Amino acid sequence: VVFIRHTDRAEEVDENTFFYSQETGGTLVSSALEKMLEVMKARYSPEDWNIYVAQASDGDNMPSDNRKTQSLMTSGILPVAQYVAYLEVGRE
């Protein structure tokens, strides 16, 4: 399991940091998708591993990032993933 968190930049973190860190900032979803592809290329080739993706989000993304995010999903992630889940959480 790889945990990637992001605001305007993404980083791979441990499970505790992922669930309990309260860092805030602008949201660039593409940064997390790029980090996922980077980790996958370095350590988890889809030829050898089943790729499962789960994203939890408050639904925010910078409008200028939407096209890049869509492109990364459709051309980079969906073709190699066995399963992709998206969960949108409430603000409260």
C-alpha atoms as a printed R data frame, in Angstrom:
   type eleno elety resid chain resno       x      y       z
1  ATOM     1    CA   VAL     A     1   0.000  0.000   0.000
2  ATOM     2    CA   VAL     A     2   1.333  3.407  -0.977
3  ATOM     3    CA   PHE     A     3  -0.070  6.554   0.631
4  ATOM     4    CA   ILE     A     4   0.139  9.772  -1.394
5  ATOM     5    CA   ARG     A     5  -1.142 13.026  -0.005
6  ATOM     6    CA   HIS     A     6  -1.266 16.331  -1.761
7  ATOM     7    CA   THR     A     7  -2.211 19.942  -1.662
8  ATOM     8    CA   ASP     A     8  -0.507 21.846  -4.475
9  ATOM     9    CA   ARG     A     9   2.284 19.228  -4.424
10 ATOM    10    CA   ALA     A    10   2.229 15.522  -3.740
11 ATOM    11    CA   GLU     A    11   4.403 13.345  -1.556
12 ATOM    12    CA   GLU     A    12   4.511  9.715  -0.536
13 ATOM    13    CA   VAL     A    13   3.953  9.459   3.222
14 ATOM    14    CA   ASP     A    14   3.442  6.803   5.869
15 ATOM    15    CA   GLU     A    15  -0.052  5.749   6.933
16 ATOM    16    CA   ASN     A    16  -0.072  7.849  10.114
17 ATOM    17    CA   THR     A    17   0.906 11.036   8.271
18 ATOM    18    CA   PHE     A    18  -1.669 10.337   5.581
19 ATOM    19    CA   PHE     A    19  -4.565 10.034   8.024
20 ATOM    20    CA   TYR     A    20  -3.585 12.542  10.698
21 ATOM    21    CA   SER     A    21  -1.658 15.390   9.056
22 ATOM    22    CA   GLN     A    22  -3.638 18.611   8.787
23 ATOM    23    CA   GLU     A    23  -1.661 20.387   6.090
24 ATOM    24    CA   THR     A    24  -3.776 22.615   3.868
25 ATOM    25    CA   GLY     A    25  -3.210 24.516   0.676
26 ATOM    26    CA   GLY     A    26  -4.259 24.768  -2.934
27 ATOM    27    CA   THR     A    27  -5.370 21.579  -4.610
28 ATOM    28    CA   LEU     A    28  -3.684 20.159  -7.684
29 ATOM    29    CA   VAL     A    29  -5.001 16.631  -8.116
30 ATOM    30    CA   SER     A    30  -2.615 16.074 -11.016
31 ATOM    31    CA   SER     A    31   0.337 16.243  -8.603
32 ATOM    32    CA   ALA     A    32  -0.948 13.119  -6.798
33 ATOM    33    CA   LEU     A    33  -1.612 11.287 -10.064
34 ATOM    34    CA   GLU     A    34   1.874 12.124 -11.327
35 ATOM    35    CA   LYS     A    35   3.354 10.868  -8.033
36 ATOM    36    CA   MET     A    36   1.360  7.648  -8.345
37 ATOM    37    CA   LEU     A    37   2.655  7.076 -11.871
38 ATOM    38    CA   GLU     A    38   6.211  7.817 -10.675
39 ATOM    39    CA   VAL     A    39   5.941  5.266  -7.832
40 ATOM    40    CA   MET     A    40   4.319  2.733 -10.134
41 ATOM    41    CA   LYS     A    41   7.076  3.105 -12.723
42 ATOM    42    CA   ALA     A    42   9.812  2.771 -10.104
43 ATOM    43    CA   ARG     A    43   8.413 -0.094  -8.001
44 ATOM    44    CA   TYR     A    44   5.137 -1.581  -9.240
45 ATOM    45    CA   SER     A    45   5.129 -2.455 -12.921
46 ATOM    46    CA   PRO     A    46   1.573 -3.258 -14.066
47 ATOM    47    CA   GLU     A    47   3.044 -6.293 -15.824
48 ATOM    48    CA   ASP     A    48   3.954 -7.735 -12.421
49 ATOM    49    CA   TRP     A    49   1.454 -6.127 -10.051
50 ATOM    50    CA   ASN     A    50  -2.296 -5.555  -9.877
51 ATOM    51    CA   ILE     A    51  -2.847 -1.817  -9.582
52 ATOM    52    CA   TYR     A    52  -5.712 -0.640  -7.369
53 ATOM    53    CA   VAL     A    53  -6.375  3.060  -6.901
54 ATOM    54    CA   ALA     A    54  -8.447  4.700  -4.167
55 ATOM    55    CA   GLN     A    55  -8.772  8.456  -3.982
56 ATOM    56    CA   ALA     A    56 -10.550 10.348  -1.207
57 ATOM    57    CA   SER     A    57 -11.185 14.012  -1.859
58 ATOM    58    CA   ASP     A    58 -13.194 16.998  -0.733
59 ATOM    59    CA   GLY     A    59 -13.953 17.504  -4.429
60 ATOM    60    CA   ASP     A    60 -11.756 20.575  -4.841
61 ATOM    61    CA   ASN     A    61  -9.272 21.038  -7.656
62 ATOM    62    CA   MET     A    62  -7.861 24.164  -9.233
63 ATOM    63    CA   PRO     A    63  -9.887 24.711 -12.432
64 ATOM    64    CA   SER     A    64  -6.649 25.157 -14.390
65 ATOM    65    CA   ASP     A    65  -5.649 21.596 -13.370
66 ATOM    66    CA   ASN     A    66  -8.785 19.770 -14.520
67 ATOM    67    CA   ARG     A    67  -7.637 19.062 -18.068
68 ATOM    68    CA   LYS     A    68  -4.276 17.690 -16.911
69 ATOM    69    CA   THR     A    69  -5.985 15.561 -14.253
70 ATOM    70    CA   GLN     A    70  -8.383 14.120 -16.814
71 ATOM    71    CA   SER     A    71  -5.542 13.343 -19.213
72 ATOM    72    CA   LEU     A    72  -3.482 11.572 -16.527
73 ATOM    73    CA   MET     A    73  -6.475  9.457 -15.537
74 ATOM    74    CA   THR     A    74  -7.545  8.501 -19.051
75 ATOM    75    CA   SER     A    75  -4.129  7.921 -20.597
76 ATOM    76    CA   GLY     A    76  -1.935  6.922 -17.646
77 ATOM    77    CA   ILE     A    77  -3.936  5.351 -14.846
78 ATOM    78    CA   LEU     A    78  -7.151  3.812 -16.165
79 ATOM    79    CA   PRO     A    79  -5.389  1.706 -18.832
80 ATOM    80    CA   VAL     A    80  -3.268 -0.085 -16.204
81 ATOM    81    CA   ALA     A    81  -5.538 -0.171 -13.141
82 ATOM    82    CA   GLN     A    82  -7.656 -3.173 -12.252
83 ATOM    83    CA   TYR     A    83  -9.849 -0.991 -10.045
84 ATOM    84    CA   VAL     A    84 -10.253  2.741  -9.407
85 ATOM    85    CA   ALA     A    85 -12.390  4.137  -6.572
86 ATOM    86    CA   TYR     A    86 -13.234  7.768  -5.864
87 ATOM    87    CA   LEU     A    87 -14.725  8.874  -2.570
88 ATOM    88    CA   GLU     A    88 -15.830 12.447  -1.977
89 ATOM    89    CA   VAL     A    89 -15.926 13.432   1.674
90 ATOM    90    CA   GLY     A    90 -17.957 16.219   3.235
91 ATOM    91    CA   ARG     A    91 -16.396 19.262   4.781
92 ATOM    92    CA   GLU     A    92 -17.813 18.567   8.247
